PDB file of C-alpha atoms in Angstrom:
ATOM      1  CA  MET A   1     166.354  14.633  84.295  1.00 52.00           C
ATOM      2  CA  SER A   2     164.082  11.802  85.396  1.00 60.00           C
ATOM      3  CA  THR A   3     160.428  11.935  84.431  1.00 74.00           C
ATOM      4  CA  GLU A   4     160.006   8.168  84.617  1.00 87.00           C
ATOM      5  CA  PRO A   5     156.906   7.142  86.559  1.00 94.00           C
ATOM      6  CA  ARG A   6     157.603   6.575  90.253  1.00 95.00           C
ATOM      7  CA  PRO A   7     154.944   4.203  91.605  1.00 96.00           C
ATOM      8  CA  PRO A   8     152.663   4.179  93.354  1.00 97.00           C
ATOM      9  CA  LEU A   9     150.949   6.718  91.113  1.00 98.00           C
ATOM     10  CA  PRO A  10     148.013   9.008  91.828  1.00 98.00           C
ATOM     11  CA  PRO A  11     145.149   8.893  92.385  1.00 98.00           C
ATOM     12  CA  PHE A  12     146.056   7.411  95.759  1.00 98.00           C
ATOM     13  CA  THR A  13     144.163   4.871  97.809  1.00 98.00           C
ATOM     14  CA  ARG A  14     144.865   4.433 101.518  1.00 98.00           C
ATOM     15  CA  GLU A  15     147.109   1.465 100.684  1.00 98.00           C
ATOM     16  CA  THR A  16     149.098   3.259  97.955  1.00 98.00           C
ATOM     17  CA  ALA A  17     149.416   6.413 100.091  1.00 98.00           C
ATOM     18  CA  ILE A  18     150.927   4.301 102.898  1.00 98.00           C
ATOM     19  CA  GLN A  19     153.324   2.751 100.353  1.00 98.00           C
ATOM     20  CA  LYS A  20     154.348   6.229  99.141  1.00 98.00           C
ATOM     21  CA  VAL A  21     154.976   7.408 102.713  1.00 98.00           C
ATOM     22  CA  ARG A  22     157.155   4.384 103.506  1.00 98.00           C
ATOM     23  CA  ALA A  23     159.094   4.810 100.250  1.00 98.00           C
ATOM     24  CA  ALA A  24     159.809   8.441 101.194  1.00 98.00           C
ATOM     25  CA  GLU A  25     160.886   7.419 104.702  1.00 98.00           C
ATOM     26  CA  ASN A  26     163.207   4.749 103.305  1.00 98.00           C
ATOM     27  CA  GLY A  27     164.730   7.203 100.847  1.00 98.00           C
ATOM     28  CA  TRP A  28     165.427   9.838 103.478  1.00 98.00           C
ATOM     29  CA  ASN A  29     166.839   7.247 105.896  1.00 98.00           C
ATOM     30  CA  GLY A  30     169.256   6.206 103.142  1.00 98.00           C
ATOM     31  CA  ARG A  31     170.681   9.775 103.285  1.00 98.00           C
ATOM     32  CA  LYS A  32     171.789   9.932  99.631  1.00 98.00           C
ATOM     33  CA  PRO A  33     170.750  13.395  98.407  1.00 98.00           C
ATOM     34  CA  GLU A  34     171.101  12.640  94.686  1.00 98.00           C
ATOM     35  CA  GLN A  35     168.896   9.542  94.985  1.00 97.00           C
ATOM     36  CA  VAL A  36     166.319  11.251  97.201  1.00 98.00           C
ATOM     37  CA  ALA A  37     166.046  14.164  94.740  1.00 98.00           C
ATOM     38  CA  GLN A  38     164.897  11.768  91.994  1.00 97.00           C
ATOM     39  CA  ALA A  39     161.545  11.404  93.824  1.00 97.00           C
ATOM     40  CA  TYR A  40     160.796  15.088  93.104  1.00 98.00           C
ATOM     41  CA  THR A  41     159.944  16.904  89.894  1.00 97.00           C
ATOM     42  CA  GLN A  42     162.761  18.843  88.251  1.00 97.00           C
ATOM     43  CA  ASN A  43     161.117  22.109  89.369  1.00 97.00           C
ATOM     44  CA  SER A  44     159.728  20.901  92.718  1.00 98.00           C
ATOM     45  CA  LEU A  45     158.908  23.664  95.222  1.00 98.00           C
ATOM     46  CA  TRP A  46     159.596  23.206  98.941  1.00 97.00           C
ATOM     47  CA  ARG A  47     159.133  25.128 102.127  1.00 97.00           C
ATOM     48  CA  ASN A  48     161.184  23.495 104.858  1.00 96.00           C
ATOM     49  CA  ARG A  49     160.896  25.409 108.131  1.00 95.00           C
ATOM     50  CA  SER A  50     161.724  28.955 106.963  1.00 95.00           C
ATOM     51  CA  GLU A  51     163.728  27.924 103.895  1.00 96.00           C
ATOM     52  CA  PHE A  52     162.316  27.989 100.358  1.00 98.00           C
ATOM     53  CA  ILE A  53     163.832  25.477  97.941  1.00 98.00           C
ATOM     54  CA  HIS A  54     163.329  25.373  94.172  1.00 98.00           C
ATOM     55  CA  GLY A  55     164.218  22.375  92.026  1.00 97.00           C
ATOM     56  CA  ARG A  56     166.358  19.287  92.315  1.00 97.00           C
ATOM     57  CA  ASP A  57     169.722  21.053  92.448  1.00 98.00           C
ATOM     58  CA  GLU A  58     168.645  23.058  95.511  1.00 98.00           C
ATOM     59  CA  ILE A  59     167.089  19.906  97.035  1.00 98.00           C
ATOM     60  CA  ILE A  60     170.445  18.127  96.735  1.00 98.00           C
ATOM     61  CA  GLN A  61     172.277  21.097  98.284  1.00 98.00           C
ATOM     62  CA  PHE A  62     169.731  21.320 101.106  1.00 98.00           C
ATOM     63  CA  LEU A  63     169.841  17.589 101.934  1.00 98.00           C
ATOM     64  CA  THR A  64     173.647  17.559 101.830  1.00 98.00           C
ATOM     65  CA  ARG A  65     173.757  20.400 104.407  1.00 98.00           C
ATOM     66  CA  LYS A  66     171.000  18.807 106.476  1.00 98.00           C
ATOM     67  CA  TRP A  67     172.681  15.438 106.856  1.00 97.00           C
ATOM     68  CA  GLN A  68     176.079  16.983 107.558  1.00 97.00           C
ATOM     69  CA  LYS A  69     174.494  18.807 110.502  1.00 97.00           C
ATOM     70  CA  GLU A  70     172.047  16.104 111.624  1.00 98.00           C
ATOM     71  CA  GLN A  71     174.306  13.169 112.432  1.00 97.00           C
ATOM     72  CA  GLU A  72     172.981   9.696 113.318  1.00 98.00           C
ATOM     73  CA  TYR A  73     169.733  10.635 111.520  1.00 98.00           C
ATOM     74  CA  ARG A  74     166.788   8.211 111.873  1.00 98.00           C
ATOM     75  CA  LEU A  75     163.290   9.063 110.612  1.00 98.00           C
ATOM     76  CA  ILE A  76     159.781   7.633 110.953  1.00 98.00           C
ATOM     77  CA  LYS A  77     156.886   8.951 108.822  1.00 98.00           C
ATOM     78  CA  GLU A  78     153.196   8.132 109.237  1.00 98.00           C
ATOM     79  CA  LEU A  79     150.262   8.789 106.933  1.00 98.00           C
ATOM     80  CA  TRP A  80     147.910  11.444 108.305  1.00 98.00           C
ATOM     81  CA  ALA A  81     145.551  12.034 105.362  1.00 98.00           C
ATOM     82  CA  PHE A  82     145.421  11.650 101.584  1.00 98.00           C
ATOM     83  CA  GLY A  83     143.520  12.739  98.498  1.00 98.00           C
ATOM     84  CA  SER A  84     143.772  12.089  94.799  1.00 98.00           C
ATOM     85  CA  HIS A  85     147.229  13.696  94.274  1.00 98.00           C
ATOM     86  CA  ARG A  86     148.033  14.801  97.835  1.00 98.00           C
ATOM     87  CA  ILE A  87     149.354  13.172 100.982  1.00 98.00           C
ATOM     88  CA  ALA A  88     149.777  14.620 104.473  1.00 98.00           C
ATOM     89  CA  VAL A  89     152.201  12.985 106.895  1.00 98.00           C
ATOM     90  CA  ARG A  90     153.390  13.454 110.414  1.00 98.00           C
ATOM     91  CA  PHE A  91     156.923  12.471 111.262  1.00 98.00           C
ATOM     92  CA  ALA A  92     159.635  12.434 113.860  1.00 98.00           C
ATOM     93  CA  TYR A  93     163.355  11.954 113.526  1.00 98.00           C
ATOM     94  CA  GLU A  94     166.221  11.686 115.948  1.00 98.00           C
ATOM     95  CA  TRP A  95     169.663  13.117 115.365  1.00 98.00           C
ATOM     96  CA  GLN A  96     172.789  14.299 117.121  1.00 98.00           C
ATOM     97  CA  ASP A  97     174.629  17.559 116.557  1.00 98.00           C
ATOM     98  CA  ASP A  98     178.406  17.928 116.446  1.00 97.00           C
ATOM     99  CA  SER A  99     178.525  18.765 120.183  1.00 98.00           C
ATOM    100  CA  GLY A 100     176.912  15.403 121.046  1.00 98.00           C
ATOM    101  CA  GLN A 101     173.438  16.771 121.917  1.00 98.00           C
ATOM    102  CA  TRP A 102     170.550  14.543 120.826  1.00 98.00           C
ATOM    103  CA  PHE A 103     167.312  15.911 119.394  1.00 98.00           C
ATOM    104  CA  ARG A 104     163.944  14.561 118.370  1.00 98.00           C
ATOM    105  CA  SER A 105     162.405  16.687 115.635  1.00 98.00           C
ATOM    106  CA  TYR A 106     158.638  16.531 115.142  1.00 98.00           C
ATOM    107  CA  GLY A 107     156.823  17.730 112.066  1.00 98.00           C
ATOM    108  CA  ASN A 108     154.100  17.653 109.484  1.00 98.00           C
ATOM    109  CA  GLU A 109     154.428  17.636 105.714  1.00 98.00           C
ATOM    110  CA  ASN A 110     151.958  18.305 102.932  1.00 98.00           C
ATOM    111  CA  TRP A 111     152.875  16.720  99.607  1.00 98.00           C
ATOM    112  CA  GLU A 112     151.473  17.175  96.103  1.00 98.00           C
ATOM    113  CA  PHE A 113     152.311  14.793  93.242  1.00 98.00           C
ATOM    114  CA  ASP A 114     152.244  14.975  89.457  1.00 98.00           C
ATOM    115  CA  ASN A 115     150.659  12.203  87.392  1.00 97.00           C
ATOM    116  CA  ASN A 116     154.014  10.346  87.237  1.00 97.00           C
ATOM    117  CA  GLY A 117     154.125  10.033  91.027  1.00 98.00           C
ATOM    118  CA  LEU A 118     156.873  12.636  91.454  1.00 98.00           C
ATOM    119  CA  MET A 119     156.463  15.127  94.271  1.00 98.00           C
ATOM    120  CA  GLN A 120     155.994  18.631  92.879  1.00 98.00           C
ATOM    121  CA  ALA A 121     155.387  20.435  96.178  1.00 98.00           C
ATOM    122  CA  ARG A 122     156.497  19.797  99.771  1.00 98.00           C
ATOM    123  CA  HIS A 123     155.556  22.012 102.713  1.00 98.00           C
ATOM    124  CA  ALA A 124     157.186  21.070 106.035  1.00 98.00           C
ATOM    125  CA  SER A 125     156.763  22.466 109.535  1.00 98.00           C
ATOM    126  CA  ILE A 126     159.273  21.119 112.058  1.00 98.00           C
ATOM    127  CA  ASN A 127     160.088  21.623 115.757  1.00 98.00           C
ATOM    128  CA  ASP A 128     163.262  20.388 117.486  1.00 98.00           C
ATOM    129  CA  LEU A 129     163.249  19.034 121.039  1.00 98.00           C
ATOM    130  CA  PRO A 130     166.558  18.414 122.838  1.00 98.00           C
ATOM    131  CA  ILE A 131     166.538  14.928 124.420  1.00 98.00           C
ATOM    132  CA  ALA A 132     168.909  12.893 126.545  1.00 98.00           C
ATOM    133  CA  GLU A 133     170.545   9.923 124.862  1.00 98.00           C
ATOM    134  CA  SER A 134     168.562   7.688 127.272  1.00 98.00           C
ATOM    135  CA  GLU A 135     165.300   9.097 125.803  1.00 98.00           C
ATOM    136  CA  ARG A 136     166.049   7.907 122.278  1.00 98.00           C
ATOM    137  CA  LYS A 137     163.468   5.580 120.744  1.00 98.00           C
ATOM    138  CA  PHE A 138     164.812   5.109 117.191  1.00 98.00           C
ATOM    139  CA  LEU A 139     167.505   2.548 117.937  1.00 96.00           C
ATOM    140  CA  TRP A 140     167.976   0.601 114.701  1.00 97.00           C
ATOM    141  CA  GLU A 141     171.263   0.600 112.799  1.00 96.00           C
ATOM    142  CA  GLN A 142     171.482   3.756 110.684  1.00 95.00           C
ATOM    143  CA  GLY A 143     169.675   3.275 107.377  1.00 97.00           C
ATOM    144  CA  ILE A 144     166.205   1.986 106.503  1.00 98.00           C
ATOM    145  CA  ARG A 145     163.941   1.293 109.496  1.00 98.00           C
ATOM    146  CA  PRO A 146     163.399  -2.454 109.949  1.00 98.00           C
ATOM    147  CA  ASP A 147     159.850  -3.646 109.210  1.00 96.00           C
ATOM    148  CA  ASP A 148     159.464  -4.911 112.792  1.00 97.00           C
ATOM    149  CA  HIS A 149     160.451  -1.563 114.386  1.00 97.00           C
ATOM    150  CA  PRO A 150     157.429   0.268 115.832  1.00 97.00           C
ATOM    151  CA  GLY A 151     156.014   3.314 114.076  1.00 98.00           C
ATOM    152  CA  LEU A 152     155.121   6.661 115.639  1.00 98.00           C
ATOM    153  CA  SER A 153     151.720   5.598 116.994  1.00 98.00           C
ATOM    154  CA  GLU A 154     153.120   2.385 118.494  1.00 97.00           C
ATOM    155  CA  LEU A 155     155.872   4.421 120.193  1.00 98.00           C
ATOM    156  CA  GLY A 156     153.338   6.828 121.687  1.00 97.00           C
ATOM    157  CA  LEU A 157     154.647   9.711 119.602  1.00 97.00           C
TER     158      LEU A 157
END
């Protein structure tokens, strides 16, 4: 049960909020549920679409299911707003289902952090758009997005 501080810590500045957003993006693009779950409090509460998730064990189960379904997953997050212990992001990710259909999923997340920099609440609203393979924009090798790859705003998303 990790309660070690996870910098950057609140209260956030614009710079540290951007760092926190990129760290979250990198973690999710790594697609390792056990590692990703360490960024959340032991009793973290989530709403993801219509699913309610409670605690790290359920986070790990959720992410395992998610990445089994969403193959070739690539995510970009962008800071939308921030406050002392809260960050709002917009994001998009591309993925392929087991029939070969590509999707771009668009969403918004509201995050709340404890004093150790662990996320204690995550509220996500997400919409899926079927796309043709030729419409894909997230073309890096699966894993962490390269620093020189454009973000959402630069891609016109």
